[in-house]
PDB file of C-alpha atoms in Angstrom:
ATOM      1  CA  MET A  11      -0.083  -0.039   0.015  1.00 44.00           C
ATOM      2  CA  ALA A  12       3.017   2.340   0.421  1.00 49.00           C
ATOM      3  CA  ASP A  13       3.778   2.236  -3.013  1.00 55.00           C
ATOM      4  CA  ASN A  14       0.580   3.621  -4.335  1.00 67.00           C
ATOM      5  CA  LYS A  15      -1.057   5.463  -1.454  1.00 65.00           C
ATOM      6  CA  TYR A  16      -4.055   7.121  -3.263  1.00 68.00           C
ATOM      7  CA  GLY A  17      -4.659   4.117  -5.101  1.00 76.00           C
ATOM      8  CA  ALA A  18      -5.677   2.379  -1.943  1.00 75.00           C
ATOM      9  CA  TRP A  19      -8.657   4.388  -1.468  1.00 85.00           C
ATOM     10  CA  LEU A  20      -9.784   2.582  -4.618  1.00 85.00           C
ATOM     11  CA  ARG A  21      -8.809  -0.964  -4.041  1.00 84.00           C
ATOM     12  CA  LYS A  22     -10.422  -3.736  -1.904  1.00 86.00           C
ATOM     13  CA  ILE A  23      -8.471  -4.307   1.305  1.00 88.00           C
ATOM     14  CA  GLY A  24      -6.230  -7.123   0.880  1.00 85.00           C
ATOM     15  CA  ASP A  25      -4.578  -7.791   4.578  1.00 86.00           C
ATOM     16  CA  ARG A  26      -5.026  -7.056   8.062  1.00 87.00           C
ATOM     17  CA  GLU A  27      -2.216  -4.351   8.128  1.00 88.00           C
ATOM     18  CA  ALA A  28      -3.766  -3.016   5.067  1.00 88.00           C
ATOM     19  CA  ALA A  29      -7.386  -2.896   6.835  1.00 90.00           C
ATOM     20  CA  SER A  30      -5.917  -1.323  10.285  1.00 92.00           C
ATOM     21  CA  SER A  31      -4.053   1.185   8.133  1.00 92.00           C
ATOM     22  CA  MET A  32      -7.054   2.193   6.188  1.00 94.00           C
ATOM     23  CA  ALA A  33      -9.126   2.367   9.459  1.00 95.00           C
ATOM     24  CA  ARG A  34      -6.777   4.838  10.962  1.00 96.00           C
ATOM     25  CA  GLU A  35      -6.607   6.832   7.710  1.00 95.00           C
ATOM     26  CA  CYS A  36     -10.413   6.952   7.645  1.00 96.00           C
ATOM     27  CA  ALA A  37     -10.377   8.112  11.007  1.00 97.00           C
ATOM     28  CA  PHE A  38      -8.064  10.876  10.161  1.00 97.00           C
ATOM     29  CA  ALA A  39      -9.908  11.790   6.987  1.00 97.00           C
ATOM     30  CA  MET A  40     -13.110  11.874   9.062  1.00 97.00           C
ATOM     31  CA  LEU A  41     -11.579  14.279  11.539  1.00 98.00           C
ATOM     32  CA  PHE A  42     -10.309  16.556   8.823  1.00 98.00           C
ATOM     33  CA  TRP A  43     -13.717  16.655   7.100  1.00 96.00           C
ATOM     34  CA  ALA A  44     -15.039  17.631  10.463  1.00 97.00           C
ATOM     35  CA  VAL A  45     -12.705  20.706  10.520  1.00 97.00           C
ATOM     36  CA  VAL A  46     -14.054  21.474   7.059  1.00 95.00           C
ATOM     37  CA  GLN A  47     -17.350  21.630   8.208  1.00 94.00           C
ATOM     38  CA  ALA A  48     -16.543  23.661  11.315  1.00 95.00           C
ATOM     39  CA  ALA A  49     -14.700  26.196   8.597  1.00 95.00           C
ATOM     40  CA  PHE A  50     -17.887  26.131   6.645  1.00 91.00           C
ATOM     41  CA  ALA A  51     -20.164  26.822   9.867  1.00 91.00           C
ATOM     42  CA  TRP A  52     -17.896  30.239  10.320  1.00 90.00           C
ATOM     43  CA  LYS A  53     -19.053  31.150   7.018  1.00 89.00           C
ATOM     44  CA  TYR A  54     -22.229  29.910   6.285  1.00 87.00           C
ATOM     45  CA  GLY A  55     -24.013  29.559   9.797  1.00 86.00           C
ATOM     46  CA  PRO A  56     -23.750  27.726  13.031  1.00 88.00           C
ATOM     47  CA  SER A  57     -26.043  24.766  11.962  1.00 84.00           C
ATOM     48  CA  LEU A  58     -23.013  23.375  10.351  1.00 88.00           C
ATOM     49  CA  PHE A  59     -21.362  22.826  13.657  1.00 94.00           C
ATOM     50  CA  GLY A  60     -23.663  20.050  14.325  1.00 94.00           C
ATOM     51  CA  HIS A  61     -22.178  17.988  11.197  1.00 94.00           C
ATOM     52  CA  ALA A  62     -18.662  19.039  12.361  1.00 96.00           C
ATOM     53  CA  VAL A  63     -19.578  17.396  15.997  1.00 97.00           C
ATOM     54  CA  VAL A  64     -20.893  14.156  14.126  1.00 97.00           C
ATOM     55  CA  LEU A  65     -17.884  13.732  12.126  1.00 97.00           C
ATOM     56  CA  ALA A  66     -15.491  14.438  14.989  1.00 98.00           C
ATOM     57  CA  VAL A  67     -17.093  11.976  16.994  1.00 98.00           C
ATOM     58  CA  GLY A  68     -17.465   9.430  14.746  1.00 97.00           C
ATOM     59  CA  GLY A  69     -13.518  10.147  13.504  1.00 97.00           C
ATOM     60  CA  PHE A  70     -12.462   9.736  17.090  1.00 98.00           C
ATOM     61  CA  CYS A  71     -14.244   6.530  17.777  1.00 97.00           C
ATOM     62  CA  LEU A  72     -12.989   5.048  14.674  1.00 97.00           C
ATOM     63  CA  LEU A  73      -9.307   6.279  15.453  1.00 97.00           C
ATOM     64  CA  ARG A  74      -9.487   4.780  19.131  1.00 96.00           C
ATOM     65  CA  TRP A  75     -11.451   1.781  18.785  1.00 95.00           C
ATOM     66  CA  LYS A  76     -11.795   1.016  15.096  1.00 95.00           C
ATOM     67  CA  SER A  77     -15.345   0.424  15.987  1.00 94.00           C
ATOM     68  CA  ARG A  78     -17.512  -1.149  13.450  1.00 95.00           C
ATOM     69  CA  GLY A  79     -20.591   0.718  14.721  1.00 96.00           C
ATOM     70  CA  ALA A  80     -19.007   4.120  14.494  1.00 96.00           C
ATOM     71  CA  ALA A  81     -17.982   3.208  10.852  1.00 97.00           C
ATOM     72  CA  VAL A  82     -21.405   2.134  10.046  1.00 97.00           C
ATOM     73  CA  ALA A  83     -23.115   5.077  11.860  1.00 98.00           C
ATOM     74  CA  LEU A  84     -20.817   7.606  10.083  1.00 98.00           C
ATOM     75  CA  ALA A  85     -21.762   5.814   6.781  1.00 98.00           C
ATOM     76  CA  LEU A  86     -25.375   6.181   7.117  1.00 98.00           C
ATOM     77  CA  TYR A  87     -24.872   9.633   8.185  1.00 97.00           C
ATOM     78  CA  ALA A  88     -22.766  10.438   5.035  1.00 97.00           C
ATOM     79  CA  LEU A  89     -25.019   8.756   2.757  1.00 97.00           C
ATOM     80  CA  ILE A  90     -28.146  10.371   4.301  1.00 96.00           C
ATOM     81  CA  ASN A  91     -26.370  13.909   3.546  1.00 95.00           C
ATOM     82  CA  MET A  92     -25.284  13.002   0.225  1.00 96.00           C
ATOM     83  CA  SER A  93     -28.953  12.045  -0.741  1.00 95.00           C
ATOM     84  CA  ILE A  94     -30.088  15.225   0.546  1.00 94.00           C
ATOM     85  CA  THR A  95     -27.193  17.143  -1.287  1.00 95.00           C
ATOM     86  CA  LEU A  96     -28.213  15.141  -4.520  1.00 95.00           C
ATOM     87  CA  ALA A  97     -31.953  15.897  -4.001  1.00 95.00           C
ATOM     88  CA  ILE A  98     -31.148  19.804  -3.538  1.00 93.00           C
ATOM     89  CA  ASN A  99     -28.951  20.048  -6.562  1.00 93.00           C
ATOM     90  CA  SER A 100     -31.764  18.414  -8.456  1.00 94.00           C
ATOM     91  CA  GLY A 101     -34.208  20.889  -7.755  1.00 92.00           C
ATOM     92  CA  VAL A 102     -36.026  19.774  -4.363  1.00 92.00           C
ATOM     93  CA  ALA A 103     -36.569  22.812  -2.393  1.00 89.00           C
ATOM     94  CA  ILE A 104     -35.197  21.929   0.906  1.00 89.00           C
ATOM     95  CA  GLU A 105     -32.735  23.231   3.315  1.00 84.00           C
ATOM     96  CA  GLY A 106     -29.179  21.734   3.304  1.00 82.00           C
ATOM     97  CA  GLY A 107     -25.749  22.528   1.369  1.00 84.00           C
ATOM     98  CA  LYS A 108     -24.986  22.034  -2.324  1.00 88.00           C
ATOM     99  CA  ASN A 109     -21.738  21.093  -2.206  1.00 91.00           C
ATOM    100  CA  LEU A 110     -21.933  17.602  -4.156  1.00 94.00           C
ATOM    101  CA  ALA A 111     -18.039  16.866  -4.257  1.00 95.00           C
ATOM    102  CA  LEU A 112     -17.886  17.275  -0.516  1.00 94.00           C
ATOM    103  CA  ALA A 113     -20.545  15.105   0.229  1.00 95.00           C
ATOM    104  CA  LEU A 114     -19.148  12.282  -2.153  1.00 96.00           C
ATOM    105  CA  MET A 115     -15.784  12.344  -0.651  1.00 96.00           C
ATOM    106  CA  ILE A 116     -17.250  12.113   2.876  1.00 97.00           C
ATOM    107  CA  SER A 117     -19.364   9.251   2.053  1.00 97.00           C
ATOM    108  CA  TRP A 118     -16.555   7.337   0.074  1.00 96.00           C
ATOM    109  CA  THR A 119     -14.341   7.872   3.326  1.00 97.00           C
ATOM    110  CA  ALA A 120     -17.110   6.607   5.341  1.00 97.00           C
ATOM    111  CA  VAL A 121     -17.548   3.638   2.890  1.00 97.00           C
ATOM    112  CA  LYS A 122     -14.097   2.569   3.074  1.00 96.00           C
ATOM    113  CA  ALA A 123     -14.215   2.991   6.933  1.00 97.00           C
ATOM    114  CA  VAL A 124     -16.695   0.300   7.227  1.00 96.00           C
ATOM    115  CA  GLU A 125     -14.950  -1.956   4.958  1.00 94.00           C
ATOM    116  CA  ALA A 126     -11.734  -1.802   6.792  1.00 94.00           C
ATOM    117  CA  THR A 127     -13.322  -2.118  10.411  1.00 95.00           C
ATOM    118  CA  PHE A 128     -15.405  -5.171   8.951  1.00 93.00           C
ATOM    119  CA  ARG A 129     -11.974  -6.487   7.455  1.00 91.00           C
ATOM    120  CA  LEU A 130     -10.515  -6.035  10.995  1.00 91.00           C
ATOM    121  CA  GLN A 131     -13.265  -7.635  13.232  1.00 87.00           C
ATOM    122  CA  GLY A 132     -16.110  -9.830  12.621  1.00 75.00           C
ATOM    123  CA  ARG A 133     -17.113 -12.453   9.762  1.00 72.00           C
ATOM    124  CA  PHE A 134     -15.151 -10.934   7.245  1.00 73.00           C
ATOM    125  CA  ALA A 135     -11.695 -10.462   9.439  1.00 79.00           C
ATOM    126  CA  PHE A 136      -8.348 -11.449   8.339  1.00 74.00           C
ATOM    127  CA  LEU A 137      -6.709 -14.327  10.735  1.00 73.00           C
ATOM    128  CA  PRO A 138      -4.002 -12.382  12.822  1.00 67.00           C
ATOM    129  CA  ALA A 139      -0.649 -13.702  11.818  1.00 66.00           C
ATOM    130  CA  PRO A 140       0.353 -16.470  13.983  1.00 69.00           C
ATOM    131  CA  ALA A 141       3.117 -15.680  16.851  1.00 70.00           C
ATOM    132  CA  PRO A 142       6.628 -16.389  15.928  1.00 75.00           C
ATOM    133  CA  ALA A 143       7.367 -19.977  17.572  1.00 70.00           C
ATOM    134  CA  THR A 144      10.283 -19.673  19.933  1.00 74.00           C
ATOM    135  CA  HIS A 145      12.823 -22.609  20.559  1.00 71.00           C
ATOM    136  CA  SER A 146      14.511 -22.936  23.737  1.00 59.00           C
TER     137      SER A 146
END
């Protein structure tokens, strides 16, 4: 994954180390998106601070515990926000943002976080590497 860092965001996760690394990168990305949302809140109004808080808390839980629950909650939240953004861009008269690129990037990050956390834990997890045998 180190030789093609940005291509990793498009590939399937191949092993346990890659899954752990991707979960960590997704957590940092969510924290970055929280900062972006907070910056938008200064310009467009305080209602965006709620979005920043949700992304920050989810990103922290993802970073600290590599939590599947946090990843799924972030994915649902991001997909709902992307749906609202798509509706607004297609002409539906509802309140919300029009930044489709941001909504897509946050959604993709959340989907990759779900993939990474489910590859680390649960039914689809990779088996941990066996401990090296010590001979006395």
